[in-house]
C-alpha positions in Angstrom: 55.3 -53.5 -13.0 52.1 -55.3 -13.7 51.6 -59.0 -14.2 50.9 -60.5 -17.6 48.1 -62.9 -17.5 46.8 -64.9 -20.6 43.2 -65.8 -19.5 40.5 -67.3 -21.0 37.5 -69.8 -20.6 38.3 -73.0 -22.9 37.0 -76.4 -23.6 38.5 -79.1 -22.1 40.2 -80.4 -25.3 41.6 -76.7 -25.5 39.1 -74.5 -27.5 38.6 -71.1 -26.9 35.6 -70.9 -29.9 34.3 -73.2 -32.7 35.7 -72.5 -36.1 32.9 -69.9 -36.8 33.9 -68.2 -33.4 30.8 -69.4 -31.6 31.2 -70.3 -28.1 28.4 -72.6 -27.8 28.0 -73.2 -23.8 31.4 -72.0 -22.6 29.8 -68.9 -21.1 26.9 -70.9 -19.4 28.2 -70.9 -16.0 28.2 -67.0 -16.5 24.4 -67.3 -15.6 23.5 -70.6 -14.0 24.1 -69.2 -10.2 23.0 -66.5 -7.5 25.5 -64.3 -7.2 25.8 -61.3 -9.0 29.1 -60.3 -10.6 28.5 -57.2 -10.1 28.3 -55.4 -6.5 25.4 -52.9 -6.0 28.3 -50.3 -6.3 30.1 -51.1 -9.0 28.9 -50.0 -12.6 30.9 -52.5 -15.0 31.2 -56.4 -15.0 28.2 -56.4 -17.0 28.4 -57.1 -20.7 26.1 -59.7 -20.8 23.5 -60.4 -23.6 20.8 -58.2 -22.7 22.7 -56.5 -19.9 20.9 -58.1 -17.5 24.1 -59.2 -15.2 26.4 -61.9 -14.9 25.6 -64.3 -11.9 27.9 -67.0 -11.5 28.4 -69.2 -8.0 29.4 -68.2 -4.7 33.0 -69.4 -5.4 33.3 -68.0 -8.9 31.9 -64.6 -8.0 35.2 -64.2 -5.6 37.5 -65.3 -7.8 36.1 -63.4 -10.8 35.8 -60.3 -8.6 39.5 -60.3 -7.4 40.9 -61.1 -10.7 38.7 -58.8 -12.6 39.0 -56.0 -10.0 43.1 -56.1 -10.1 42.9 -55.4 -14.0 44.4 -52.5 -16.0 44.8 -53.2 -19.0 43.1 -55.7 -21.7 45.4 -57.1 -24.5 43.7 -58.5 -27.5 43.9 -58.9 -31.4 41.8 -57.9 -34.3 39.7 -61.0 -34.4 38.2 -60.3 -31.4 37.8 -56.3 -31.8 36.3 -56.9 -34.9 33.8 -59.8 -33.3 32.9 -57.6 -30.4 33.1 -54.1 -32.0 35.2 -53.8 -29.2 32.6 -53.9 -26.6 31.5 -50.2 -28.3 34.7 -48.6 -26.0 33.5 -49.9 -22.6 35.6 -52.9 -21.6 34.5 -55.2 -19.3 36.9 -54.9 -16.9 40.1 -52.6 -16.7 40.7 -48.6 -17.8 42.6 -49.4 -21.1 42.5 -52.0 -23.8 46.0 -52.6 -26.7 44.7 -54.7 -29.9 47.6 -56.1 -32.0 46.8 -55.2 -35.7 47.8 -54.3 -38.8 45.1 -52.0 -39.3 44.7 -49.0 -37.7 41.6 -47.7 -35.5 38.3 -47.4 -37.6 37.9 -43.5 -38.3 35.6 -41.9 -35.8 35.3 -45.1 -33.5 34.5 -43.8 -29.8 37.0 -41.2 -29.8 36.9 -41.1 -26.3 37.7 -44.5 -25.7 41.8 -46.0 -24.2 42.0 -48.3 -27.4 45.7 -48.6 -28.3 46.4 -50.1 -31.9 50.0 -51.2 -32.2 51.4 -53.9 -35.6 53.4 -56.6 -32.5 52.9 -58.0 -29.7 56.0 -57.0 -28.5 54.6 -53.3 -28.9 51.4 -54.7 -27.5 53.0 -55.4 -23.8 55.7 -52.1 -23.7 51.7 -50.2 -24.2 50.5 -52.1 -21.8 53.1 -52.3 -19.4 53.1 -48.3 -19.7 49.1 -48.2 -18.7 49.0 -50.5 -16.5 51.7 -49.2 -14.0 51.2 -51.6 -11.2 47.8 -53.4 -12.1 47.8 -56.7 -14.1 47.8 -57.1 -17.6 45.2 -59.4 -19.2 46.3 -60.9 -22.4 43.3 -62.8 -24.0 44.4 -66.3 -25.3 44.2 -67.3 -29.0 46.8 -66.4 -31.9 47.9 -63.4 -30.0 48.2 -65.0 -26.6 50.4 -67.7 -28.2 52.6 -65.6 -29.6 52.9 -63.5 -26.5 54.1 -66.6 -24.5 56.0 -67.7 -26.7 58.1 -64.7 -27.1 59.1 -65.1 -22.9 56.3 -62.3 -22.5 53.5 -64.0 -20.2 54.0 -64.4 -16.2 50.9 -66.6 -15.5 48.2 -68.7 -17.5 44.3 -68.1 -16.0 41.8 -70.6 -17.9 38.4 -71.4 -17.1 37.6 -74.9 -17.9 33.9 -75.8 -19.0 33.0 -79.9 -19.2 32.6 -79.4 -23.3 34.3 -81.1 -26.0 34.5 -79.0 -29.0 37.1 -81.7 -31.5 38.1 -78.6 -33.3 38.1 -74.5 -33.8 40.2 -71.6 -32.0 42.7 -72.6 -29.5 43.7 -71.5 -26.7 47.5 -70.9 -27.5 46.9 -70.7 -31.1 49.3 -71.9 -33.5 52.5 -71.9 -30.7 54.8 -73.8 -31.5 57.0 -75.5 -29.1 57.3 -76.7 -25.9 56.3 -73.9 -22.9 56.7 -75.2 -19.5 54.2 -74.4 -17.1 54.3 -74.6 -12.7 51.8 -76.7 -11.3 48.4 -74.7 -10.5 48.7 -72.7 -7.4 45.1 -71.8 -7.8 42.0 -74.5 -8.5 38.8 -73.6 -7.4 35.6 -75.5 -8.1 32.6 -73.3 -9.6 29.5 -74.5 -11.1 30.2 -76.1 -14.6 33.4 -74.6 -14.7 37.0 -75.3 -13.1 39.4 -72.0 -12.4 43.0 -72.8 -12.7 46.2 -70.2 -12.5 49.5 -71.5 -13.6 52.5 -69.7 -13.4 55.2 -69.7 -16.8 58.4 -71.5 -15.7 60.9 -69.1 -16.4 
């Protein structure tokens, strides 16, 4: 069974998006290196504005690529279908995406798209876990992410760290309540204007 991952680039007082769901710069180091995203073979990674290709630094290319690569299945809720019209059916990474919702698929949306609509998140992850089979599940962060972790469901926390102070907006784990313990990183690597950590969830 795949791994759960909850990933997603934040602020460094933990803000996923302002309260109008603007990300301001936290995408910048998506374009401000050399290296393409995308290999000359590979036809997604790119669902950037314009479509004119993500190119990040040398060292977040190959963590992005191996992370990215290993994906099956995307876990998200309404908010950000509805914000991204769901990427019009073509996600940018993995064969499959599961929104948590209680509203069902628009009629006639890309018919031909894996788009799961399930009412929990506890629904969310059986779906996903049954797509995925072996390949990792990423959960994006935000109301949905929260409650996924905090119902025991999450096996590792990805975020990509930007040098921005936002003061307020959408967090990262939402409105969790509680204490979550998390390992200490067993990943850190050093890109250009942003820091990738992985945690692991202390079980």
């Amino acid at each position: 069974m795949g791994k759960v991952i909850m990933h997603n680039v934040m602020s460094v007082d933990g803000f996923i998006a302002d309260e109008n769901d603007g990300v301001g710069p936290l995408h910048d180091w998506y374009y401000n290196g050399d290296t393409p995203l995308a290999e000359q073979d590979e036809q997604g990674f790119d669902h950037s504005e314009g479509g004119n290709g993500f190119k990040v630094s040398r060292a977040s290319a190959d963590y992005v690529r191996k992370m990215w690569r290993s994906i099956g299945v995307i876990v998200i809720g309404r908010r950000l279908f509805d914000l991204t019209n769901g990427w019009e059916g073509s996600p940018p990474t993995g064969d499959h995406v599961v929104v948590v919702s209680h509203r069902p698929k628009p009629e006639g949306w890309h018919p031909e798209a894996s788009y799961h609509f399930v009412t929990d998140v506890t629904a969310a992850i059986a779906k996903a876990q049954e797509l995925a089979g072996e390949r990792t599940i990423s959960l994006n962060a935000g109301d949905v992410g929260g409650q996924i972790l905090a119902a025991g469901l999450v096996d590792e926390v990805a975020i990509d760290v930007v040098p921005v102070v936002f003061g307020s907006g959408r967090r990262y784990f939402g409105g969790i309540g509680g204490q979550h313990l998390l390992e200490q990183p067993h990943l850190v690597v050093q890109g250009d204007g942003v820091l990738h950590l992985k945690f692991k969830v202390r079980r």
